[in-house]
Amino acid sequence: MNDMLLSIIGGAEEEAFSFSRLGEQFLKLFSKYHSLGDVFDAIGGYLGKSFAQKALIVGVLIALCAAMLGVSLVLKRFSFIGDGLSHVAFGAMAVASVLGLTQQKMVLILPVTVFTAVLLLKTGKNRKVRGDASLAMLSVGALGVGYILMNVFSTGNVSSDVCTSLFGSTAILSISDFELYLCIGMTILVLAVYILFYHKIFAVTFDPDFASATGTKSEFYNLVTAVVTAIVIVLAMNLVGSLLISALVVFPVLSAMRLCRSFKGVVICSAAVSVGSTAFGIFSAMLISTPVGSTIVVAQIFVFLVFTLIGIFTKKG
Amino acid sequence: MEQLICKNLTLGYDGRAVSKNVSFTVNRGDYLCIVGENGAGKSTLVKALLGLNPPLSGTIEYRVSEKKRAIGYLPQHSDVQRDFPATVREIVLSGNVGKMGLRPFYTRQEKEDARFQMERLGILELQDRCYRDLSGGQKQRVLLARALCATKEMLLLDEPVAGLDPLVTNAMYELISRLNREGVTIIMVSHDIAAAVRYATHILHLGAEPVFFGEKRDYIGTEIGKTFADAAGGDRA
């Protein structure tokens, strides 16, 4: 009995020990900054540089688009579409590498992903395999095929290539002008579609049968959502990588849903959460070299927990 | 004046017929109740009337002033709506979306109409509340107001009282009745034959051979009508 107690206490001590080591490790990350002023100086220094500006612009724009589309995807029970599509994009990217399309990878990746999105979001009646199952099949299939192709045909460092495309890369910190303009253009497109079709997107998301019955072309708006989703996901792959993309689509929306009671509120709030955590992730990558994608996800988990708590307390109060 | 004419419909899905030779007409101001056992084709008929699933054969013709298919629709509860974050006003306004074409925003007239419909159904003070926090009866009123934004002429109600408690059920029936007296044509799908017999002017009974369609008093006279009305407790005025 006593032995058992001792071992439990011992275990607890060990745990406390490892926690303090964790803290030490964490502080070590900041060791090159002697005061808060230094941190702000460093941020200021980065903001003056064009690579940092580009990273911030691209990151914020992608986050904005992903969160706004996420609202309708989450409410339609398509939370995992981001994950599935990004795996398909990963497969397409592998094929593009094998074919030697290094500069124009987008030419292959974008159409393949858009096509898949249309197939997945199509509310067809005669499909043999239903929603979640077909999504799982496609995403795992594309991942497997992509990895094999990269292994067999690639000449470079396979594991680092794969790692960057799965978890995002510091490539966000070395964005070319072309990618910057592509990103700005796509964001304008997404925003325009969203604003022009806002009420239709609401109606089709809330109740597609009613919308169709009263004369809205639900199929058309589903198609538009599918295409735009695919575009945003391909762009977002550069930022957070294939495996973490669902976080950008899902977390901000779920956080916003803890607090907001209106659809408009959820859209605006999730956009803000998404932009905030992405900016945080990019700054953290610049200052203490954490991986961008994972830092964004961790920031979003934190926001979600805080919002959930606030939601619980305001409901009772 | 005829608003809806259905001729020789064969209802079914995947090419399998459930109900054959369904013919009926709905005139302005009618209150038609569609009854029948589970699997008799009620939901299939609803989908056909809404244009979501065409009937296997036969014709459906609308003769309403506004548009080809100007029919407001009150759906059965679906999963999607249960935790949907939207205010009552947002949902009621969305009834207008079908009329908007490519116009991105609501007109002032549409906003005023939404306000009027909310007042008409007694939910104006709920307009900023979140839909998911409402009671079952309140939710149905919100969806009814949305349907009235889509059209003023004809409402198709799919099991409007399913899942409501008896008191709220009665209030809902009275509300539908009032809308009918105010000039809205009502088509209601229900398995509650007692209520159908009490409120409706016409009955369509699917699943029987032959399919019954006619006025209420004729329905009560038929064998099948008698059986059902008696089984429902003989509750008729």
Coordinates of C-alpha atoms in Angstrom, one line a residue, chain B residues 31 46 71 78 84 107 112 120 124 186 199 215 231:
Chain B
Y31 CA -57.1 23.9 -47.1
V46 CA -44.0 16.8 -51.3
I71 CA -45.0 27.9 -53.1
S78 CA -33.5 18.5 -40.2
F84 CA -27.3 26.6 -36.7
T107 CA -34.5 45.7 -50.7
E112 CA -40.4 45.5 -44.3
R120 CA -48.2 38.5 -38.0
L124 CA -41.3 40.1 -33.7
I186 CA -52.8 25.6 -47.4
Y199 CA -59.5 21.9 -40.0
E215 CA -64.2 17.4 -49.8
A231 CA -59.5 5.2 -34.9

